[in-house]
Structures are given as structure tokens and as C-alpha cells.
Amino acid sequence: MPDQQSAVVPQRPSRRGVLRTGLAAGAVGATGIATASAAGALPGLGATDARPATRRGRPGNSGVRLRWLGIAGWEMTFDGHRVVIDPYLTRQRFTGADGKPDMTRKLEVDHRIIDRVLREHLTAAPEFLLLTHGHWDHLADVPYLLEHPAWRDAEITVLGSETHLHLLTAMGVPGKGRKHRPAVVSGGEVLRHPLQQSGRRSRPDYTVEVVRSLHSQVGGYGFDPYGTLTAPPARPRTLNDLVEGGTLGYQVTVGDRLTVLFLSGTANFAAREVSGARPDVLVLGASGHAAVHDYVERALETLGGPRVIVPSHHDDLVTPLDDPAVHGTVDRAAVDRLRRAAGSGSRVLSPRHLDRFEI
């Protein structure tokens, strides 16, 4: 995928909270009208991050909370609803003795940490599970989470590309008798929850909008493992078997209160796919973009300077979530770069693993 070399000058959307695609055939938009962001004292964040912010429009907190699951994993909760993005908890080692990535390593599942996180933090099943791409540090735990006693009887809609769902099928999803609903998306879909009742017109509690995106590009301008699938493969056994299969972003709009855009799974994006978007909150992949021209600056310019920015995918990927040392593995330089690029117009938060905070 070629690097995008020029900044995109954002155009104001005709409706607030609506994504417009510059190259797609039609407009992509959330049905809710986003107004603003809110934040008070945020547990788990440093003193410099806990400055109060005032929402545009009506005062008060949004009631929308985020929890960082490490790497690119997120939980978003509000009004009894729950959406989870890229929930990877195992955090297995991926390098060989030479310190270089070794994609021949066998896939591992840390049942101990999965049990603990679901017992103490992810205490209810999500309505949607959103996949940004197919690599092990995004998708590998999904089959085990869906079969976990805490989730297996829930009705969970899993969104991902054709490749992502072929990988899940090869790993046994959905299991026999399960209510889980894998659904193929490719970018442009605007999905409502709850479903529209036949013969009745109603506003949704929230919408999930799918955005085509791009994978990070690092040394050598590439990434590994790459590839796409048109049918389920043999059951994946190694890191190399979980291929990218296209990259997606997601915008979740909560009624008329708040819009959160998750470009969280990689450190790259397709500017023309989100040009004109004005999310209240941007969750942005923050490290691993050595080959991407002016990544942070272009993202913030294209999106019009979101009022709240939350970095993602910026820890060491391997330190266990219940090891206190995990909080020290965050790439502070990436957070600082976000702050410099955002200036005084946006508030950049620095989340702690598994802590929930209101936005």
C-alpha cells in the first residue's frame, strides 16, 4: 500500500457527526448528531491528564466510559450497552532468541489472565465485538473469549472483513449452538442497535459505522504477515497463520451525545475515507509508523482536531496485564508526540491498562 504523501484539507460535513467518504460511491454517516466530549477526574490517569473539560452544548459528563485492554484492545460502555474492540489479553512473546519477530511461534492462549480479566473487568458480554484486522495481537483470543463461560451464551455480533471471519471459522467460531453472529463488513456500513422493528420507526440507542483503513507501515514500508483469504484455511497454529486481511476502523455514535472514532488497531489511516468526520473522541494508534508520512499531523488535521485524543497500540505487547510493570511499558514518546501535534485545542489522555475512565 503506497504511503500518502500529501495532507488532506478537511471539509466540513453537512451534518455534525457524519463521516463522508471522498472516494466511495456514497456518503457514510452515523445517524446520531454528535455534539461534544466531556471529562471529569479520570481514575488511573496522571494529574496532567485529569484537568476538567467542558462539553460543547449541555454541561455534565457523557456517561460514556472507555477501558484500555492493552495493545489495541478497548471496551466502551454506556447506558447498559457494551462494545469491545480487538480484545487480545494473552500477550504472548513473538520474538526469537535474536530479539527479532519470529512468526513461526505457536499460538498460545493465557486462560489464567482471560479468566481474571473477565471476572474483574470485562464483567459482561458485549453486544458488538469489532475487529480491526487479523493479526494475532488483535484476533487470536477471540475464539476463546466467545467460548468462555461468561460469554458463550450471549448474542454477540462480531464484525470483521471476509478474511477475519474465515480465520474465526477455521478456529471454530461460531461454536455449535452459539448465538454469536459473525458479520462481514468492508467499510461504509452504518449499523444500528437495536435493530429496526418492522413497521416502526425509532431512533437507535447507538450506531456502529465501519471505516476502511490501512495497516501500519514500518521499516521496509511493509508489515508481516499479510494476505487475504477467500475461504477458511486449516486451523491456524502459528503467528504467521493469522494474516492481516484488510484493516478497518469504527465510529460509535451514542445517541445525540458523543461520537468516538476508533482508528486504534494500527498506526495508519486512509485520509479520504474519514475526511469530513468530526469525532468528539479519537482513539488513535500511536506507534509503529516510521514509513508513514506525517501520520499524526495528517490524522489530526483530517479530523479537524478532535477535542479528546486517546493513544492506542503503544505498549510492549507482552508484559502480562496483571504485572504492575505493564504500566511502565507504554511508549511515552508517542504520547508526547500526540500532545505536541494536538497543541492546546485538544486534550490528550494517557490511559492505564484495565482502568476505566469517562470521556
CSV table of C-alpha atoms in Angstrom, one decimal:
chain,number,residue,atom,x,y,z
A,1,MET,CA,0.0,0.0,0.0
A,2,PRO,CA,1.6,3.3,-1.0
A,3,ASP,CA,2.3,6.0,1.6
A,4,GLN,CA,0.1,9.0,1.3
A,5,GLN,CA,2.4,12.0,0.9
A,6,SER,CA,0.2,15.0,1.0
A,7,ALA,CA,-2.0,16.3,3.8
A,8,VAL,CA,-5.8,16.3,3.1
A,9,VAL,CA,-7.6,19.6,3.8
A,10,PRO,CA,-10.8,18.5,5.7
A,11,GLN,CA,-14.1,19.7,4.5
A,12,ARG,CA,-16.9,20.4,7.0
A,13,PRO,CA,-19.7,17.8,6.8
A,14,SER,CA,-23.2,18.8,6.0
A,15,ARG,CA,-24.3,17.2,9.3
A,16,ARG,CA,-22.3,17.1,12.5
A,17,GLY,CA,-21.1,13.6,13.4
A,18,VAL,CA,-21.3,12.3,9.8
A,19,LEU,CA,-18.5,10.6,8.0
A,20,ARG,CA,-18.1,11.4,4.3
A,21,THR,CA,-16.0,9.3,2.0
A,22,GLY,CA,-14.2,11.2,-0.7
A,23,LEU,CA,-13.7,8.2,-3.0
A,24,ALA,CA,-16.6,5.9,-2.2
A,25,ALA,CA,-19.8,6.0,-4.2
A,26,GLY,CA,-21.9,7.3,-1.3
A,27,ALA,CA,-21.8,9.1,2.0
A,28,VAL,CA,-21.0,7.1,5.1
A,29,GLY,CA,-22.7,8.6,8.2
A,30,ALA,CA,-23.7,7.9,11.7
A,31,THR,CA,-27.4,8.7,12.3
A,32,GLY,CA,-26.8,10.4,15.7
A,33,ILE,CA,-25.8,14.0,15.9
A,34,ALA,CA,-22.5,14.3,17.8
A,35,THR,CA,-22.3,17.4,20.0
A,36,ALA,CA,-19.2,17.2,22.2
A,37,SER,CA,-16.9,15.5,24.6
A,38,ALA,CA,-16.9,15.5,28.4
A,39,ALA,CA,-14.4,14.5,31.1
A,40,GLY,CA,-14.0,14.9,34.8
A,41,ALA,CA,-11.5,13.4,37.1
A,42,LEU,CA,-10.3,10.2,35.4
A,43,PRO,CA,-9.2,7.3,37.6
A,44,GLY,CA,-5.9,5.9,36.7
A,45,LEU,CA,-4.7,8.9,34.7
A,46,GLY,CA,-1.9,11.3,35.8
A,47,ALA,CA,-2.6,14.7,37.3
A,48,THR,CA,-1.8,16.5,34.0
A,49,ASP,CA,-4.5,14.3,32.3
A,50,ALA,CA,-7.2,15.0,34.8
A,51,ARG,CA,-7.9,18.6,34.0
A,52,PRO,CA,-11.7,19.1,33.7
A,53,ALA,CA,-13.0,19.7,30.2
A,54,THR,CA,-16.3,21.3,29.2
A,55,ARG,CA,-18.5,19.7,26.7
A,56,ARG,CA,-19.9,21.8,23.9
A,57,GLY,CA,-23.7,22.1,24.3
A,58,ARG,CA,-25.2,20.9,27.6
A,59,PRO,CA,-22.9,20.6,30.7
A,60,GLY,CA,-22.1,17.4,32.5
A,61,ASN,CA,-20.4,14.1,31.9
A,62,SER,CA,-21.1,12.0,28.9
A,63,GLY,CA,-21.8,8.7,30.7
A,64,VAL,CA,-19.5,7.0,28.1
A,65,ARG,CA,-16.6,5.1,29.5
A,66,LEU,CA,-13.5,3.5,27.9
A,67,ARG,CA,-11.2,0.8,29.3
A,68,TRP,CA,-7.9,0.0,27.7
A,69,LEU,CA,-7.3,-3.7,27.4
A,70,GLY,CA,-3.7,-3.3,26.3
A,71,ILE,CA,-2.3,-3.2,22.8
A,72,ALA,CA,-5.3,-2.2,20.6
A,73,GLY,CA,-8.0,-3.6,22.8
A,74,TRP,CA,-10.8,-1.4,24.1
A,75,GLU,CA,-14.1,-1.7,26.0
A,76,MET,CA,-16.7,1.1,25.5
A,77,THR,CA,-19.7,1.2,27.9
A,78,PHE,CA,-22.7,3.4,28.2
A,79,ASP,CA,-26.3,3.2,29.3
A,80,GLY,CA,-26.0,-0.6,29.9
A,81,HIS,CA,-24.5,-1.2,26.5
A,82,ARG,CA,-21.1,-2.6,25.8
A,83,VAL,CA,-18.8,-2.7,22.7
A,84,VAL,CA,-15.4,-4.3,22.6
A,85,ILE,CA,-12.7,-3.7,20.0
A,86,ASP,CA,-9.7,-6.1,19.4
A,87,PRO,CA,-9.8,-7.9,22.8
A,88,TYR,CA,-6.4,-9.6,22.9
A,89,LEU,CA,-5.4,-10.5,26.5
A,90,THR,CA,-2.8,-13.3,26.2
A,91,ARG,CA,0.1,-11.1,25.2
A,92,GLN,CA,2.4,-13.9,24.1
A,93,ARG,CA,6.0,-13.4,23.2
A,94,PHE,CA,6.6,-13.0,19.5
A,95,THR,CA,10.4,-12.7,19.1
A,96,GLY,CA,13.1,-15.3,18.8
A,97,ALA,CA,16.4,-15.6,20.6
A,98,ASP,CA,17.8,-12.8,18.4
A,99,GLY,CA,15.1,-10.4,19.5
A,100,LYS,CA,13.6,-10.3,16.0
A,101,PRO,CA,9.9,-11.2,15.3
A,102,ASP,CA,9.5,-14.9,14.8
A,103,MET,CA,6.2,-15.6,13.1
A,104,THR,CA,6.8,-19.4,13.3
A,105,ARG,CA,6.0,-19.3,17.0
A,106,LYS,CA,3.0,-21.4,18.0
A,107,LEU,CA,-0.1,-19.5,19.1
A,108,GLU,CA,-0.7,-19.5,22.8
A,109,VAL,CA,-3.7,-18.7,25.0
A,110,ASP,CA,-3.3,-17.5,28.6
A,111,HIS,CA,-6.5,-18.9,30.2
A,112,ARG,CA,-5.5,-17.6,33.6
A,113,ILE,CA,-5.4,-13.9,32.5
A,114,ILE,CA,-8.5,-14.3,30.4
A,115,ASP,CA,-10.4,-15.7,33.4
A,116,ARG,CA,-9.1,-12.9,35.6
A,117,VAL,CA,-9.9,-10.0,33.2
A,118,LEU,CA,-13.4,-11.3,32.5
A,119,ARG,CA,-14.0,-11.8,36.2
A,120,GLU,CA,-12.7,-8.4,37.4
A,121,HIS,CA,-13.0,-6.0,34.5
A,122,LEU,CA,-15.0,-7.3,31.4
A,123,THR,CA,-17.8,-8.4,33.7
A,124,ALA,CA,-20.5,-8.7,31.0
A,125,ALA,CA,-20.5,-9.8,27.4
A,126,PRO,CA,-20.5,-7.1,24.6
A,127,GLU,CA,-23.3,-6.6,22.1
A,128,PHE,CA,-20.7,-6.0,19.4
A,129,LEU,CA,-17.1,-7.3,19.0
A,130,LEU,CA,-15.2,-5.2,16.4
A,131,LEU,CA,-12.1,-6.5,14.7
A,132,THR,CA,-9.7,-4.1,13.1
A,133,HIS,CA,-7.5,-6.7,11.4
A,134,GLY,CA,-6.4,-10.4,11.6
A,135,HIS,CA,-3.0,-10.3,13.3
A,136,TRP,CA,-2.5,-12.4,16.4
A,137,ASP,CA,-2.4,-9.4,18.7
A,138,HIS,CA,-5.9,-8.5,17.7
A,139,LEU,CA,-7.8,-11.7,16.8
A,140,ALA,CA,-6.1,-14.7,18.4
A,141,ASP,CA,-8.1,-14.6,21.7
A,142,VAL,CA,-11.5,-14.0,20.1
A,143,PRO,CA,-12.5,-17.7,19.7
A,144,TYR,CA,-11.6,-18.4,23.4
A,145,LEU,CA,-13.4,-15.4,24.6
A,146,LEU,CA,-16.6,-16.3,22.7
A,147,GLU,CA,-16.4,-19.8,24.2
A,148,HIS,CA,-15.7,-18.6,27.7
A,149,PRO,CA,-18.5,-19.4,30.2
A,150,ALA,CA,-19.0,-15.7,30.8
A,151,TRP,CA,-19.7,-15.0,27.1
A,152,ARG,CA,-20.7,-18.2,25.3
A,153,ASP,CA,-24.5,-17.9,25.8
A,154,ALA,CA,-24.7,-14.3,24.9
A,155,GLU,CA,-25.7,-13.0,21.5
A,156,ILE,CA,-22.6,-11.2,20.3
A,157,THR,CA,-22.3,-9.7,16.8
A,158,VAL,CA,-18.7,-10.0,15.5
A,159,LEU,CA,-17.8,-7.5,12.7
A,160,GLY,CA,-14.7,-8.0,10.5
A,161,SER,CA,-13.6,-8.5,7.0
A,162,GLU,CA,-14.1,-11.6,4.9
A,163,THR,CA,-10.6,-12.8,5.8
A,164,HIS,CA,-11.1,-12.2,9.6
A,165,LEU,CA,-14.3,-14.2,9.6
A,166,HIS,CA,-12.7,-17.0,7.6
A,167,LEU,CA,-9.9,-17.1,10.2
A,168,LEU,CA,-12.5,-17.3,13.0
A,169,THR,CA,-14.4,-20.1,11.2
A,170,ALA,CA,-11.1,-22.0,11.0
A,171,MET,CA,-10.8,-21.5,14.8
A,172,GLY,CA,-14.3,-22.8,15.5
A,173,VAL,CA,-16.4,-19.7,15.6
A,174,PRO,CA,-19.4,-19.7,16.0
A,175,GLY,CA,-19.4,-22.8,18.2
A,176,LYS,CA,-22.2,-25.4,18.0
A,177,GLY,CA,-25.4,-24.0,19.4
A,178,ARG,CA,-23.9,-20.5,20.0
A,179,LYS,CA,-25.9,-17.3,19.4
A,180,HIS,CA,-22.8,-15.3,18.2
A,181,ARG,CA,-23.3,-13.7,14.8
A,182,PRO,CA,-20.2,-13.1,12.6
A,183,ALA,CA,-21.0,-10.5,10.0
A,184,VAL,CA,-18.8,-9.5,7.1
A,185,VAL,CA,-18.1,-5.7,6.6
A,186,SER,CA,-15.8,-3.9,4.3
A,187,GLY,CA,-16.2,-0.2,5.1
A,188,GLY,CA,-19.2,2.1,4.6
A,189,GLU,CA,-21.8,0.2,6.7
A,190,VAL,CA,-23.8,2.1,9.3
A,191,LEU,CA,-25.3,-0.4,11.7
A,192,ARG,CA,-27.9,0.5,14.3
A,193,HIS,CA,-28.6,-1.0,17.7
A,194,PRO,CA,-31.2,-2.2,18.5
A,195,LEU,CA,-32.4,-3.5,15.1
A,196,GLN,CA,-35.2,-1.6,13.4
A,197,GLN,CA,-38.6,-3.1,14.4
A,198,SER,CA,-40.8,-4.0,11.4
A,199,GLY,CA,-43.3,-1.2,10.7
A,200,ARG,CA,-41.9,1.0,13.4
A,201,ARG,CA,-39.5,4.0,13.0
A,202,SER,CA,-37.3,4.6,16.0
A,203,ARG,CA,-34.0,6.2,16.9
A,204,PRO,CA,-31.3,3.7,17.7
A,205,ASP,CA,-29.5,3.7,21.1
A,206,TYR,CA,-26.3,3.9,19.2
A,207,THR,CA,-24.8,3.2,15.7
A,208,VAL,CA,-21.6,1.5,14.6
A,209,GLU,CA,-20.1,2.9,11.4
A,210,VAL,CA,-17.4,0.8,9.6
A,211,VAL,CA,-14.5,2.7,8.0
A,212,ARG,CA,-12.0,1.3,5.6
A,213,SER,CA,-8.5,1.8,7.0
A,214,LEU,CA,-4.8,0.9,6.4
A,215,HIS,CA,-2.2,-1.2,8.3
A,216,SER,CA,0.9,0.4,9.8
A,217,GLN,CA,3.9,0.5,7.5
A,218,VAL,CA,7.3,0.3,9.2
A,219,GLY,CA,10.9,-0.5,8.1
A,220,GLY,CA,10.9,-1.6,4.5
A,221,TYR,CA,7.5,0.0,4.0
A,222,GLY,CA,5.7,-3.2,4.8
A,223,PHE,CA,4.4,-5.5,7.5
A,224,ASP,CA,4.1,-9.2,8.2
A,225,PRO,CA,2.1,-11.4,8.0
A,226,TYR,CA,0.0,-10.0,5.2
A,227,GLY,CA,-2.6,-11.6,2.9
A,228,THR,CA,-6.3,-12.2,2.3
A,229,LEU,CA,-8.5,-15.3,2.3
A,230,THR,CA,-11.5,-16.3,0.2
A,231,ALA,CA,-12.2,-19.4,2.2
A,232,PRO,CA,-11.5,-20.8,5.7
A,233,PRO,CA,-7.9,-22.1,5.9
A,234,ALA,CA,-6.6,-25.0,8.0
A,235,ARG,CA,-6.9,-24.2,11.7
A,236,PRO,CA,-4.2,-21.5,12.5
A,237,ARG,CA,-1.4,-22.9,14.5
A,238,THR,CA,1.3,-20.2,14.4
A,239,LEU,CA,1.5,-16.4,14.5
A,240,ASN,CA,2.2,-16.5,10.7
A,241,ASP,CA,-1.2,-18.1,10.1
A,242,LEU,CA,-3.1,-15.0,11.3
A,243,VAL,CA,-2.9,-12.7,8.3
A,244,GLU,CA,-3.9,-9.0,8.2
A,245,GLY,CA,-6.8,-9.5,5.8
A,246,GLY,CA,-7.7,-5.8,5.4
A,247,THR,CA,-7.8,-3.2,8.1
A,248,LEU,CA,-10.9,-1.4,9.5
A,249,GLY,CA,-11.8,1.4,11.8
A,250,TYR,CA,-15.1,2.0,13.6
A,251,GLN,CA,-17.1,5.1,14.7
A,252,VAL,CA,-19.5,4.6,17.5
A,253,THR,CA,-22.1,7.3,17.9
A,254,VAL,CA,-24.1,7.3,21.2
A,255,GLY,CA,-27.5,9.0,20.5
A,256,ASP,CA,-27.0,12.7,20.3
A,257,ARG,CA,-24.3,12.8,22.9
A,258,LEU,CA,-20.9,11.6,21.7
A,259,THR,CA,-19.0,10.2,18.7
A,260,VAL,CA,-15.9,8.0,19.2
A,261,LEU,CA,-13.8,7.1,16.2
A,262,PHE,CA,-11.5,4.1,16.7
A,263,LEU,CA,-8.5,4.3,14.3
A,264,SER,CA,-7.0,2.2,17.1
A,265,GLY,CA,-5.7,-1.0,15.6
A,266,THR,CA,-2.8,0.3,13.6
A,267,ALA,CA,-0.7,3.5,13.1
A,268,ASN,CA,-2.0,4.4,9.7
A,269,PHE,CA,-5.3,5.5,8.2
A,270,ALA,CA,-7.0,6.3,4.8
A,271,ALA,CA,-7.4,10.0,4.9
A,272,ARG,CA,-10.1,10.2,2.2
A,273,GLU,CA,-12.2,7.7,4.0
A,274,VAL,CA,-12.6,9.9,7.1
A,275,SER,CA,-12.3,13.3,5.5
A,276,GLY,CA,-15.1,15.5,6.9
A,277,ALA,CA,-15.5,13.4,10.1
A,278,ARG,CA,-15.6,15.4,13.3
A,279,PRO,CA,-15.5,12.9,16.1
A,280,ASP,CA,-15.6,14.1,19.7
A,281,VAL,CA,-13.1,11.5,20.7
A,282,LEU,CA,-10.4,9.9,18.6
A,283,VAL,CA,-8.7,6.7,19.7
A,284,LEU,CA,-5.6,6.6,17.6
A,285,GLY,CA,-2.8,4.0,17.1
A,286,ALA,CA,0.2,5.9,18.3
A,287,SER,CA,3.4,4.0,17.5
A,288,GLY,CA,4.9,2.0,14.6
A,289,HIS,CA,4.6,4.4,11.8
A,290,ALA,CA,8.1,5.0,10.7
A,291,ALA,CA,7.2,4.8,7.0
A,292,VAL,CA,4.0,6.8,7.1
A,293,HIS,CA,4.4,10.4,6.2
A,294,ASP,CA,3.3,12.9,8.8
A,295,TYR,CA,1.0,10.3,10.3
A,296,VAL,CA,-0.1,12.1,13.5
A,297,GLU,CA,-0.3,15.5,12.0
A,298,ARG,CA,-2.3,14.4,9.0
A,299,ALA,CA,-4.7,12.4,11.2
A,300,LEU,CA,-5.5,15.4,13.4
A,301,GLU,CA,-5.8,17.8,10.5
A,302,THR,CA,-8.1,15.5,8.5
A,303,LEU,CA,-10.3,15.0,11.6
A,304,GLY,CA,-10.5,18.7,12.5
A,305,GLY,CA,-8.7,18.4,15.8
A,306,PRO,CA,-10.9,16.2,18.0
A,307,ARG,CA,-11.5,17.6,21.5
A,308,VAL,CA,-10.2,14.4,23.1
A,309,ILE,CA,-7.5,12.1,21.8
A,310,VAL,CA,-6.6,8.7,23.3
A,311,PRO,CA,-3.5,6.8,22.2
A,312,SER,CA,-3.7,3.1,21.4
A,313,HIS,CA,-1.4,0.2,20.5
A,314,HIS,CA,1.6,1.8,22.3
A,315,ASP,CA,2.8,-0.7,24.9
A,316,ASP,CA,5.3,-3.6,24.7
A,317,LEU,CA,2.6,-6.2,23.7
A,318,VAL,CA,4.0,-8.9,26.0
A,319,THR,CA,4.1,-7.9,29.7
A,320,PRO,CA,1.2,-9.7,31.5
A,321,LEU,CA,-1.8,-7.5,32.3
A,322,ASP,CA,-1.6,-8.4,36.0
A,323,ASP,CA,2.0,-7.5,36.2
A,324,PRO,CA,2.4,-3.9,37.7
A,325,ALA,CA,5.3,-3.4,35.4
A,326,VAL,CA,2.9,-3.3,32.4
A,327,HIS,CA,2.1,0.3,33.1
A,328,GLY,CA,5.7,1.2,32.5
A,329,THR,CA,5.8,-0.3,29.0
A,330,VAL,CA,3.8,2.5,27.5
A,331,ASP,CA,5.6,4.4,24.7
A,332,ARG,CA,5.7,7.8,26.4
A,333,ALA,CA,7.5,9.4,23.4
A,334,ALA,CA,4.4,8.5,21.3
A,335,VAL,CA,2.1,10.1,23.8
A,336,ASP,CA,4.3,13.2,23.9
A,337,ARG,CA,4.3,13.5,20.1
A,338,LEU,CA,0.5,13.4,20.1
A,339,ARG,CA,0.4,16.2,22.7
A,340,ARG,CA,2.8,18.4,20.7
A,341,ALA,CA,0.8,17.8,17.5
A,342,ALA,CA,-2.6,18.4,19.2
A,343,GLY,CA,-1.5,21.7,20.8
A,344,SER,CA,-3.9,23.4,23.1
A,345,GLY,CA,-7.0,22.7,21.1
A,346,SER,CA,-7.3,19.0,22.1
A,347,ARG,CA,-6.9,17.1,25.3
A,348,VAL,CA,-4.7,14.0,25.0
A,349,LEU,CA,-5.3,11.4,27.7
A,350,SER,CA,-2.8,8.7,28.7
A,351,PRO,CA,-4.8,5.6,29.7
A,352,ARG,CA,-3.6,2.9,32.1
A,353,HIS,CA,-4.1,-0.7,31.4
A,354,LEU,CA,-7.6,-2.0,32.5
A,355,ASP,CA,-8.6,1.2,34.2
A,356,ARG,CA,-11.9,2.6,33.1
A,357,PHE,CA,-12.4,6.3,32.6
A,358,GLU,CA,-15.2,8.6,31.5
A,359,ILE,CA,-14.9,10.7,28.4
